[in-house]
Coordinates of C-alpha atoms in Angstrom, one line a residue:
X1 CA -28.6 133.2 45.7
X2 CA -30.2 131.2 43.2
X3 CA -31.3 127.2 44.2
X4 CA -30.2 124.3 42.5
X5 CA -32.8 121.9 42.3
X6 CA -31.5 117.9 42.8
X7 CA -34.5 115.9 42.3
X8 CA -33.8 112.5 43.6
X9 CA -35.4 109.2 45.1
X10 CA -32.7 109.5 48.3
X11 CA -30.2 111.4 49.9
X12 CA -28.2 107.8 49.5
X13 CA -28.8 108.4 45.8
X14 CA -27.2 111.8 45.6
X15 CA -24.3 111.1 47.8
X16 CA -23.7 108.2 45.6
X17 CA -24.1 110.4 42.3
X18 CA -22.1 113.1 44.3
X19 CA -19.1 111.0 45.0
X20 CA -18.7 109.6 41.2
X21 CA -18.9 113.1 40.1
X22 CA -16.1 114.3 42.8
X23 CA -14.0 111.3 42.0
X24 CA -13.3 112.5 38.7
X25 CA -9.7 113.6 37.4
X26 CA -11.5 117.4 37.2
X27 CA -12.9 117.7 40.9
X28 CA -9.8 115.9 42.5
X29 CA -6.6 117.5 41.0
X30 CA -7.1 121.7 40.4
X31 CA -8.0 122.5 36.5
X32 CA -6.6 125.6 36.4
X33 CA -4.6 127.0 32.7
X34 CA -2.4 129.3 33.8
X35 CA 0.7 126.4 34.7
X36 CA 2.9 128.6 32.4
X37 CA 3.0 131.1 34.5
X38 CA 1.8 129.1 38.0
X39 CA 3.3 125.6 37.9
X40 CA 3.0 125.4 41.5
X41 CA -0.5 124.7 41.5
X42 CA 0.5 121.3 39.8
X43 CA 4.5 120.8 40.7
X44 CA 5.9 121.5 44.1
X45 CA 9.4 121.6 43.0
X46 CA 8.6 124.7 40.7
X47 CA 7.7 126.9 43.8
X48 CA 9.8 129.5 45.4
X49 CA 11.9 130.2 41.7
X50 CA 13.6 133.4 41.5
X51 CA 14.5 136.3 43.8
X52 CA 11.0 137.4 44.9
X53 CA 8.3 136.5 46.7
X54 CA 5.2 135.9 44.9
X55 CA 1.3 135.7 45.2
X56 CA -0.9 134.9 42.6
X57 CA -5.2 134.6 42.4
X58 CA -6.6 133.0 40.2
X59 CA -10.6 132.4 39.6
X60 CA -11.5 129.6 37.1
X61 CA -15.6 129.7 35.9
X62 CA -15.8 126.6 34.4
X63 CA -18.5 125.5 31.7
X64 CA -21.0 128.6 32.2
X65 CA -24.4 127.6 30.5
X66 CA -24.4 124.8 33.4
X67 CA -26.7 124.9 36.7
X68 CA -24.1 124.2 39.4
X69 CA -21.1 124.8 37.0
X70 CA -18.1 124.2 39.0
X71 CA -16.2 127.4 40.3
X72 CA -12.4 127.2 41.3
X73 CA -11.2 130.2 43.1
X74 CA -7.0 129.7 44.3
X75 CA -4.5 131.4 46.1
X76 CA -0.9 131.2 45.9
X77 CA 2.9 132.9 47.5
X78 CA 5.8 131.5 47.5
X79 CA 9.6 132.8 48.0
X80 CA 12.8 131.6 47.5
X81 CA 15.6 131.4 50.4
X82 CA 19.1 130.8 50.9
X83 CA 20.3 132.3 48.2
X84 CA 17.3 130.2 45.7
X85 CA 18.5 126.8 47.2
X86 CA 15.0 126.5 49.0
X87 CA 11.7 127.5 48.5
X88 CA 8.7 128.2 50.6
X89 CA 4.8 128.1 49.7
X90 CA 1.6 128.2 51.1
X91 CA -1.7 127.3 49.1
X92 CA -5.7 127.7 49.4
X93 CA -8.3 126.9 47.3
X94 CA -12.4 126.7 47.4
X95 CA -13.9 124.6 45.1
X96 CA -17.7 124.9 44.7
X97 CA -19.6 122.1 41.8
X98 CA -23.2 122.0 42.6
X99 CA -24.4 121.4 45.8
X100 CA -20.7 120.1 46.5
X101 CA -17.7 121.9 48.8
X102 CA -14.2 121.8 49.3
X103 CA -11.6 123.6 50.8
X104 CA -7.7 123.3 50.6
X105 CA -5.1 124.7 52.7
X106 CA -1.6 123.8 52.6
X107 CA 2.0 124.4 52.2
X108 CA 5.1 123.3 50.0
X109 CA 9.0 123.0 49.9
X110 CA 11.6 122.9 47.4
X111 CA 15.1 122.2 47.4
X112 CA 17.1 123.0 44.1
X113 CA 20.5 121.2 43.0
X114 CA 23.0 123.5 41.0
X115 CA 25.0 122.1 38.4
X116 CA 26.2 125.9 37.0
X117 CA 27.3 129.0 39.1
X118 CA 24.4 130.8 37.4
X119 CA 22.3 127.9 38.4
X120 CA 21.0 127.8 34.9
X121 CA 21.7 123.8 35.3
X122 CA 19.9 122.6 38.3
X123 CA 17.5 119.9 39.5
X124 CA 15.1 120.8 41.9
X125 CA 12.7 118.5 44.0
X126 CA 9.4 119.6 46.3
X127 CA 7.0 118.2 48.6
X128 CA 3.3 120.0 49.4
X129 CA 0.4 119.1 51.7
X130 CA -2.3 119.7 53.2
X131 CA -6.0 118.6 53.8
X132 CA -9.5 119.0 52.5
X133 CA -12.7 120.4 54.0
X134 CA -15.1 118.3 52.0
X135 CA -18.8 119.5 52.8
X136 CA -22.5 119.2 51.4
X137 CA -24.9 122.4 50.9
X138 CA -27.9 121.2 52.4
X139 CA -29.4 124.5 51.6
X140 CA -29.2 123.8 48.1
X141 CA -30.3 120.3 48.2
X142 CA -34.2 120.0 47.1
X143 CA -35.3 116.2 47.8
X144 CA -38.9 114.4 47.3
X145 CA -38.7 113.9 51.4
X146 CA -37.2 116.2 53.5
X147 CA -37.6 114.3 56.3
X148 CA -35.7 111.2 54.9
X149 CA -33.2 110.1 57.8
X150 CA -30.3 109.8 55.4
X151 CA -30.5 113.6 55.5
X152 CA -31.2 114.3 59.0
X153 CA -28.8 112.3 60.5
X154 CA -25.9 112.7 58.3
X155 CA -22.6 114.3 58.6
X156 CA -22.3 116.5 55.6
X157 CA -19.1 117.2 56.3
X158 CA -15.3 115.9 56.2
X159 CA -12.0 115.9 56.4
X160 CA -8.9 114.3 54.8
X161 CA -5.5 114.8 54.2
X162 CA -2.9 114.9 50.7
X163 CA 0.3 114.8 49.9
X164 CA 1.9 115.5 46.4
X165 CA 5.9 115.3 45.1
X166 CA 7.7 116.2 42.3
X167 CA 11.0 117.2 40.6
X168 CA 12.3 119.4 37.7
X169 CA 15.3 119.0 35.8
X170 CA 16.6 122.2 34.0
X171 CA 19.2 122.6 31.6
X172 CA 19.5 126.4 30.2
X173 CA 16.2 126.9 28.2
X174 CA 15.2 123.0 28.8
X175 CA 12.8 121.5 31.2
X176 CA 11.4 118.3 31.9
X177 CA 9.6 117.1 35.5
X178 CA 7.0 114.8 36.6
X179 CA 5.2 113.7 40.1
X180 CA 2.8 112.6 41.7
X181 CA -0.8 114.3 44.0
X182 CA -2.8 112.3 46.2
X183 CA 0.1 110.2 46.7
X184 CA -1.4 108.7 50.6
X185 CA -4.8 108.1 48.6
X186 CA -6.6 109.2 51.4
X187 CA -10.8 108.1 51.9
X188 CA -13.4 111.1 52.1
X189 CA -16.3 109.6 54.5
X190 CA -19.8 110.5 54.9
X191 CA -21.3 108.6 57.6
X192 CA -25.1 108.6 57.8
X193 CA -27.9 107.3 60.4
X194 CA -27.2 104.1 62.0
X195 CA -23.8 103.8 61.1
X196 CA -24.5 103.4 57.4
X197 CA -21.4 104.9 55.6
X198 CA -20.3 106.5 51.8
X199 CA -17.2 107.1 50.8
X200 CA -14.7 107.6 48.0
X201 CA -11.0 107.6 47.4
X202 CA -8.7 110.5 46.6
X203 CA -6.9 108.6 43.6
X204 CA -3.4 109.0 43.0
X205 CA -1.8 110.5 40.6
X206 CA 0.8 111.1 38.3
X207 CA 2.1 113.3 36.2
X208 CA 4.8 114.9 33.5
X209 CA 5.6 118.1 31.9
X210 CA 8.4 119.1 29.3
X211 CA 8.8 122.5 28.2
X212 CA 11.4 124.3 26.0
X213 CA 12.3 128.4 25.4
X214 CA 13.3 128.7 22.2
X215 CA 15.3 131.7 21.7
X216 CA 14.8 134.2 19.0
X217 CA 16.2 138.0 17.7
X218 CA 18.8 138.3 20.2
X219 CA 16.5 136.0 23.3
X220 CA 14.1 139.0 23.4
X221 CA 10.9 136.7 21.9
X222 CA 10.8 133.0 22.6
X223 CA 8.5 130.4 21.9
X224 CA 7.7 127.7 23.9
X225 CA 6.2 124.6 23.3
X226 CA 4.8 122.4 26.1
X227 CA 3.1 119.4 27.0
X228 CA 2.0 117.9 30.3
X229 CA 0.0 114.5 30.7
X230 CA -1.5 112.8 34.3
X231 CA -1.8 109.5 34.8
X232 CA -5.0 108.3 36.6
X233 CA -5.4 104.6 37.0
X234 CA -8.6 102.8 35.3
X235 CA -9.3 106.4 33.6
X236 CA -7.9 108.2 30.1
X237 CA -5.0 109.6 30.4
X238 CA -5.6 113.6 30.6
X239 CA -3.3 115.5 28.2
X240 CA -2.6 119.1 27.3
X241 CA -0.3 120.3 24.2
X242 CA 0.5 124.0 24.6
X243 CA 2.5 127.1 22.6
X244 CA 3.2 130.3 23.8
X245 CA 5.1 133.0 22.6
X246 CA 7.0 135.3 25.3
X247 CA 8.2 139.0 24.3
X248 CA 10.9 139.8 27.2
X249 CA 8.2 138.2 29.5
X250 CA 6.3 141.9 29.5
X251 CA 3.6 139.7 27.5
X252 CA 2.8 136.2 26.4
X253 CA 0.4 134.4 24.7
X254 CA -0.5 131.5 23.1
X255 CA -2.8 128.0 23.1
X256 CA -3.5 124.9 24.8
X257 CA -4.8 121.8 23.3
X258 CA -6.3 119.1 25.7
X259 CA -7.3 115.9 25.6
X260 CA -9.5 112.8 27.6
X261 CA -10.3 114.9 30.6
X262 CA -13.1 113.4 31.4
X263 CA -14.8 109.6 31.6
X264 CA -15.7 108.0 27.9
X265 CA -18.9 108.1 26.6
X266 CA -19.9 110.9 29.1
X267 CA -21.3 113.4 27.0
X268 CA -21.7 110.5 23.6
X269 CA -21.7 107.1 22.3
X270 CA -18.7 108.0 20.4
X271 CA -16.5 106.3 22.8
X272 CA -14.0 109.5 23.0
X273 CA -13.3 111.7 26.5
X274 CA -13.9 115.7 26.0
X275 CA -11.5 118.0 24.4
X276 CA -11.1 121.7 24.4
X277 CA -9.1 124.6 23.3
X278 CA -7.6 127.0 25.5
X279 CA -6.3 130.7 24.1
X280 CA -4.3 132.7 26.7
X281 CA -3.0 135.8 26.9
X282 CA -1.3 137.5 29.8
X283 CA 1.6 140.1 30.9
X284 CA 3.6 142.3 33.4
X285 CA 2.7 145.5 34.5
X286 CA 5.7 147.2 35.6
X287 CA 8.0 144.8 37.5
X288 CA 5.6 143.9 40.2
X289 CA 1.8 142.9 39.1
X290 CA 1.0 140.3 36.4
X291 CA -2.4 139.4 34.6
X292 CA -3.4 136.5 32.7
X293 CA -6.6 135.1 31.0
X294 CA -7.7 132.2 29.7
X295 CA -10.9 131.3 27.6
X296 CA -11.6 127.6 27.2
X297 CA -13.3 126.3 24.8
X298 CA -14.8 122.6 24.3
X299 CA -15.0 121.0 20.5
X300 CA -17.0 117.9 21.0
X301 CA -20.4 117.3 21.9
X302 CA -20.4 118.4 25.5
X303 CA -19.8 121.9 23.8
X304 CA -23.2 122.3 22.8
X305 CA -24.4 122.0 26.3
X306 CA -21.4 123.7 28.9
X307 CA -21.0 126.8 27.2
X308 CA -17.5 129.1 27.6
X309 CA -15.2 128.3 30.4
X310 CA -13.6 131.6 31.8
X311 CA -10.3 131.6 33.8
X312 CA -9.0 135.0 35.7
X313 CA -5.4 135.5 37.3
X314 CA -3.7 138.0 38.8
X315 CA -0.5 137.9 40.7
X316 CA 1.9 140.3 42.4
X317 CA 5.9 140.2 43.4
X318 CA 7.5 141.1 46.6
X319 CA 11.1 142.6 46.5
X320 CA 13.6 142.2 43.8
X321 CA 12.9 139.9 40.5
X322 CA 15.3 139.2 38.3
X323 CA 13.4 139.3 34.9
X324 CA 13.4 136.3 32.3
X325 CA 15.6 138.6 30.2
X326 CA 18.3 139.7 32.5
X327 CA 18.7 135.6 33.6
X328 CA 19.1 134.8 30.0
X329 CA 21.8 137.7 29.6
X330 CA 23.5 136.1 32.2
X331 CA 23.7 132.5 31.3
X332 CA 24.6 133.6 28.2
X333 CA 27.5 135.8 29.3
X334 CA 28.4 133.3 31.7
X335 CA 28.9 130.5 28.4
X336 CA 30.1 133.1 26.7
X337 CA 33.1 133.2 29.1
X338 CA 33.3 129.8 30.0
X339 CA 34.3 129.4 26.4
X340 CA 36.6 132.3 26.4
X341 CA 38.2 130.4 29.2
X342 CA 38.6 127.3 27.7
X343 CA 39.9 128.6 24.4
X344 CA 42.3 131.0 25.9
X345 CA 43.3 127.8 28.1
X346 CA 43.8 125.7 25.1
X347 CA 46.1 128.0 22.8
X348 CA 48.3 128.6 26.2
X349 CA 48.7 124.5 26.1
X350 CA 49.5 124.5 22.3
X351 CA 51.6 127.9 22.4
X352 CA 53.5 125.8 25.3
X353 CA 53.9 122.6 23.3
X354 CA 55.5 124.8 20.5
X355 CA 57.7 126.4 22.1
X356 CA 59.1 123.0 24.0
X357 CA 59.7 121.8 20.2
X358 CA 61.3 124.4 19.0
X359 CA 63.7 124.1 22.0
X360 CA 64.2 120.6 21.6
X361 CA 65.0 121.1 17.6
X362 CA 67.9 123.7 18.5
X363 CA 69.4 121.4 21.5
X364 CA 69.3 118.8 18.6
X365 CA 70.9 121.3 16.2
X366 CA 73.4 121.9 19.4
X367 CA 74.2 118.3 20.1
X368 CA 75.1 117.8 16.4
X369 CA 78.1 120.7 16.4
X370 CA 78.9 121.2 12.9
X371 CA 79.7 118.6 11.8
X372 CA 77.6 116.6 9.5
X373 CA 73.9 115.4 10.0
X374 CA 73.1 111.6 10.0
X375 CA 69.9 110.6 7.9
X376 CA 68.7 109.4 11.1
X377 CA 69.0 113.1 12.6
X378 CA 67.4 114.7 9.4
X379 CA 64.7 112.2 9.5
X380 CA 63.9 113.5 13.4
X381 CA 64.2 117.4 12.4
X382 CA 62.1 116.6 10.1
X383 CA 59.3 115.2 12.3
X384 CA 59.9 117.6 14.8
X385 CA 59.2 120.3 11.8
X386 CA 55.8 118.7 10.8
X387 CA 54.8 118.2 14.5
X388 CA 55.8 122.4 14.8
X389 CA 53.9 123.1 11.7
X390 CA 50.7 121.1 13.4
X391 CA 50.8 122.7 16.3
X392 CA 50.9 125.9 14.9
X393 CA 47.8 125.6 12.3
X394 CA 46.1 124.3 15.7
X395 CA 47.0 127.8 17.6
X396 CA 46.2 129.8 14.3
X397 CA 42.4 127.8 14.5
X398 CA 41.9 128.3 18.5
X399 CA 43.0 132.0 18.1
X400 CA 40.3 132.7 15.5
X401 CA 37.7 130.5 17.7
X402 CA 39.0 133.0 20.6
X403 CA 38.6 135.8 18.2
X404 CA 34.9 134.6 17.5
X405 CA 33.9 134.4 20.9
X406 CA 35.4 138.0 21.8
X407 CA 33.2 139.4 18.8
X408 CA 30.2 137.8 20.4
X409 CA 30.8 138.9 23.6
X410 CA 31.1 142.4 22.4
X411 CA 27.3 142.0 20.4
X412 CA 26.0 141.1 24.2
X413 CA 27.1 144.5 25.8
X414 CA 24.6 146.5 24.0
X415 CA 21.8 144.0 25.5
X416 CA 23.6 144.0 28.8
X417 CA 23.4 147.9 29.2
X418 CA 20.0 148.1 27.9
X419 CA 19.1 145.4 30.5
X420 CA 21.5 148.0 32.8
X421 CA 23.7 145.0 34.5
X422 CA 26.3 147.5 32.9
X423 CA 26.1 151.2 33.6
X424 CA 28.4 154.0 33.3
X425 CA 29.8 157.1 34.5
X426 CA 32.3 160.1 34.2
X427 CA 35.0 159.5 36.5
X428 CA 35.3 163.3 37.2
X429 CA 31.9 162.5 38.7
X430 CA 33.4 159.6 41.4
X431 CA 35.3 159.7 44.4
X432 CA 36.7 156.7 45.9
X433 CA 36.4 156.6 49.7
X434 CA 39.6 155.2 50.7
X435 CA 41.6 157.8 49.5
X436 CA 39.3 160.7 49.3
X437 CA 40.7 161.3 45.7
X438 CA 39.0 161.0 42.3
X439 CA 38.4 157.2 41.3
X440 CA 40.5 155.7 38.7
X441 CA 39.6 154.4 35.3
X442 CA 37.9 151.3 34.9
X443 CA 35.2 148.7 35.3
X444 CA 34.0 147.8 39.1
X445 CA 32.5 145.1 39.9
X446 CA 29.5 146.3 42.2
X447 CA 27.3 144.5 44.4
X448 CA 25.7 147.0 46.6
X449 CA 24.4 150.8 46.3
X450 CA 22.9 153.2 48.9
X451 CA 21.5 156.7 48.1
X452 CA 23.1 159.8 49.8
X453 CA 19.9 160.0 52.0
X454 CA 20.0 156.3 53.6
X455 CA 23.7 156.3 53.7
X456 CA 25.3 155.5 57.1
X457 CA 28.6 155.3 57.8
X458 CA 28.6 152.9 60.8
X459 CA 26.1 149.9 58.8
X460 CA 28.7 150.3 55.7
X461 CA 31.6 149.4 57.6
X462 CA 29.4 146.7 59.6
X463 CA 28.5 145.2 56.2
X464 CA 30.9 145.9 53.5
X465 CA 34.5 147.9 54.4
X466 CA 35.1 145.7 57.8
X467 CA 35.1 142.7 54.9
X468 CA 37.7 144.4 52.7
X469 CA 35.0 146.3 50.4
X470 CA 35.5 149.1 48.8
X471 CA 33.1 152.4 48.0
X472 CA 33.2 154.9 45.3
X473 CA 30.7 157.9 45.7
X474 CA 28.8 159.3 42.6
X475 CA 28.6 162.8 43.5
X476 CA 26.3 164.3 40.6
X477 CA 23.6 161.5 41.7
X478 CA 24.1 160.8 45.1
X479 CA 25.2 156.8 45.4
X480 CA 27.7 154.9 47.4
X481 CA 28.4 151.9 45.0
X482 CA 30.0 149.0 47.1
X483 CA 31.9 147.2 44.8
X484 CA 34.7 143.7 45.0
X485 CA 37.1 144.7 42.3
X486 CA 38.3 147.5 39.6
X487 CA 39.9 146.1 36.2
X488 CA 41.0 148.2 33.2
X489 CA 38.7 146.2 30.7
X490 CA 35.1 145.1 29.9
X491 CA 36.3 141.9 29.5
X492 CA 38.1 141.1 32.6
X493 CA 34.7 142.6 34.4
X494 CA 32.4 140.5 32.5
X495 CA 34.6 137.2 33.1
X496 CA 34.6 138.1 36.9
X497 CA 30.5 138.8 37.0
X498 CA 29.2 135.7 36.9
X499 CA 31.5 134.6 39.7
X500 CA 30.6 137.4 41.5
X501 CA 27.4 136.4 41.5
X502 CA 27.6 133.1 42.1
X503 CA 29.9 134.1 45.2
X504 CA 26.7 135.1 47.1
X505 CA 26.0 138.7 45.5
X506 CA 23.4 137.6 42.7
X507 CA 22.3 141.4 41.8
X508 CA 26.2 142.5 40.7
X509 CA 26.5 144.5 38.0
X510 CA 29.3 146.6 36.1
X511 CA 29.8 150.4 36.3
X512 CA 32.2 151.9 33.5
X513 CA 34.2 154.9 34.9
X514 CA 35.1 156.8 31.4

């Protein structure tokens, strides 16, 4: 492995060098690019999103035509538990930058607050932390004296701790969070010979973030804007501006823009911090593995001299994941019906209120006899006639706005058997368990299915039938469906899935017996 030569009047002098250059927003909070689709490197309360568990590597090269050019290499999982409440991580990281060392090991937890039954409303707060292994190469240290006590003597080595915070607030397609790392501001130490000691202090610091999914053609392509700014006392404020665009998050890609990342002056007299460019491109393969890269690319002066920064990751998911798509189906069904609801609700109220008038015109009518009205009681009728006629107009406009929604609900079907929470069958096919017979008609609510080959009669009734479930066999196929409910119509089903799945059974879907 290639030396890098240090030529310097003391060790003293290159520890003191060493610690301004660590103490910089880059060294002490991770620079990696790929927060869009790893927050967690920056925000706890991002971590454990989802229904899988997730572990993502990622390898930054930064500033290539640089001796020493600092190399990031990270690693990430996390998983989500009780039913997405909590989340669980564990981090590592090795950070090489010259002749300068650091290791990171740590772990994180998030708590989420629901607002929704989808949770598509929720806040969510996290905690991480850890310690570093800072250390000195002395192998690739070259001095005027190599016998100078400073280096002898020294402890090249040391060890502190960190702790970081944050929170996320998410409504729909909407996020905005912010935090803090470093927040104990713990002292790295060297101590040399006789007692003579150098040091430096993890700064704190703080951050936000903002992000919005824009929707577009049906939710399948969004783009999302994004910006995220640290605060670091008695330094620039470090900034990134980024857009993506996401196609059924299968693949994304897009551009970041950042800004004062480094001290003034330190590459100029121009009195301006760094800036850089940062294309990215990245997807899914499958369900399970995702890939992203990022090429960074400085535009003022230091350009000339860093060269191309490089940035690798790839990541893989554990279990079940509910894709980007299939959540945005969801909330969307589940606003869908929530309106619905509400509408239906609200021409009951007026159909009521009209039909209370109209009684108390004909008990008018009744109290009068035949004999002949009073102005006074034609004046009334006649209010009471104009108050009917208002009602009426106001159930003719909430039935058309029910109308409306029903229309829109049936566009989302299409998207919602394409994204298969809604399959179907031939009920000739389908034999319900209970009574041995052919199933009926309808649309069941399911929330568990077992092939013919892992079916076993004993665990079924242990986990579903002893708790009033019910099973319906698909004989051409092979499945045992477990499923809460059987209505006649799509509608009634797609009303009662997102409370199915709010209920504790998050992967329900709807199977159509035709």
């Amino acid at each position: 492995m290639r030396k890098y030569t240090h030529i310097l009047r003391s060790f003293g002098l290159f520890l003191g060098l060493a610690c301004f250059a660590i103490s910089s927003y880059a060294q002490q909070a991770l620079p990696f690019n790929q927060y869009y689709i790893v927050p967690q490197w920056y925000n706890p309360a991002t971590i454990g999103n989802g229904e899988a568990t997730n572990i993502f590597l990622t390898s930054r090269f930064a500033m290539m035509d640089i001796p020493g050019r600092p190399i990031t290499n990270g690693i990430y999982a996390d998983g989500p538990l009780s039913n997405d409440r909590i989340g669980l991580g564990a981090y590592g990281s090795y950070h090489t930058s010259g002749v300068m060392q650091r290791v990171q090991l740590g772990g994180a937890f998030r708590y989420k607050v629901p607002f929704n039954k989808s949770n598509s409303h929720n806040l969510s707060f996290g905690i991480s932390g850890g310690f570093h292994q800072v250390s000195i190469n002395k192998d690739e240290v070259v001095v005027r004296d190599v016998f100078d006590p400073f280096l002898i003597g020294s402890n090249v080595q040391t060890f502190t701790g960190d702790v970081n915070a944050g929170l996320v607030y998410t409504i729909k397609d909407f996020s905005i969070g912010g935090g803090g790392n470093n927040l104990i501001e713990s002292r790295v130490k060297y101590q040399g010979e006789g007692g003579s000691n150098v040091s430096y202090l993890l700064k704190r610091h703080y951050f936000a973030q903002m992000a919005y999914s824009i929707p577009l053609a049906n939710r399948t392509w969004f783009i999302v804007p994004q910006v995220f700014a640290r605060i670091v006392p008695d330094a620039p404020t470090p900034y990134e501006m980024s857009l993506f665009v996401n196609w059924q998050d299968k693949l994304w890609f897009g551009a970041a823009y950042k800004g004062n990342f480094g001290p003034l002056n330190a590459f100029g007299p121009d009195n301006t911090a760094p800036v850089s460019v940062a294309p990215s491109v990245g997807g899914r393969l499958g369900n399970q593995f995702v890939v992203g890269y990022t090429n960074e690319i400085y535009l003022s002066d230091i350009g000339s001299y860093t060269g191309l920064t490089h940035e690798i990751m790839v990541g893989y998911s554990f279990g079940k994941r509910q894709s980007k798509v299939n959540q945005n189906l969801m909330d969307e069904l589940e606003e869908m019906v929530n309106q619905l609801e509400q509408q239906q609700a609200l021409r009951d109220s007026l159909q009521n209120e009209l039909m209370e008038q109209n009684t108390a015109r004909l008990d008018s009518l009744e109290s009068n006899g035949m004999g002949e009205l009073t102005s006074e009681d034609i004046q009334a009728l006649n209010d009471l006639q104009n108050r009917m006629d208002s009602v009426e107009n106001r159930v003719s406009v909430v039935s058309t706005a029910v109308d409306s929604v029903r229309e829109d609900l049936d566009g989302l079907v299409d998207q919602l058997i394409e994204a298969g929470v809604i399959t179907e069958s031939r009920v000739a096919d389908n034999i319900d368990l209970a009574t041995g017979k052919q199933a009926l008609k309808g649309c069941y609510v399911v929330i568990a299915s077992v092939i013919d080959s892992r079916y076993n009669d004993e665990a079924m009734h242990r986990e579903y039938l002893d708790f009033g479930f019910n099973v319906i066999h698909e004989t051409i196929r092979g499945w045992y469906h477990v499923y809460t409910v059987r209505v006649d119509t799509l509608e009634e089903a797609l009303e009662l899935l997102p409370k199915t799945r709010a209920e504790g059974h998050p992967d329900a879907w709807i199977r159509v017996l035709k």
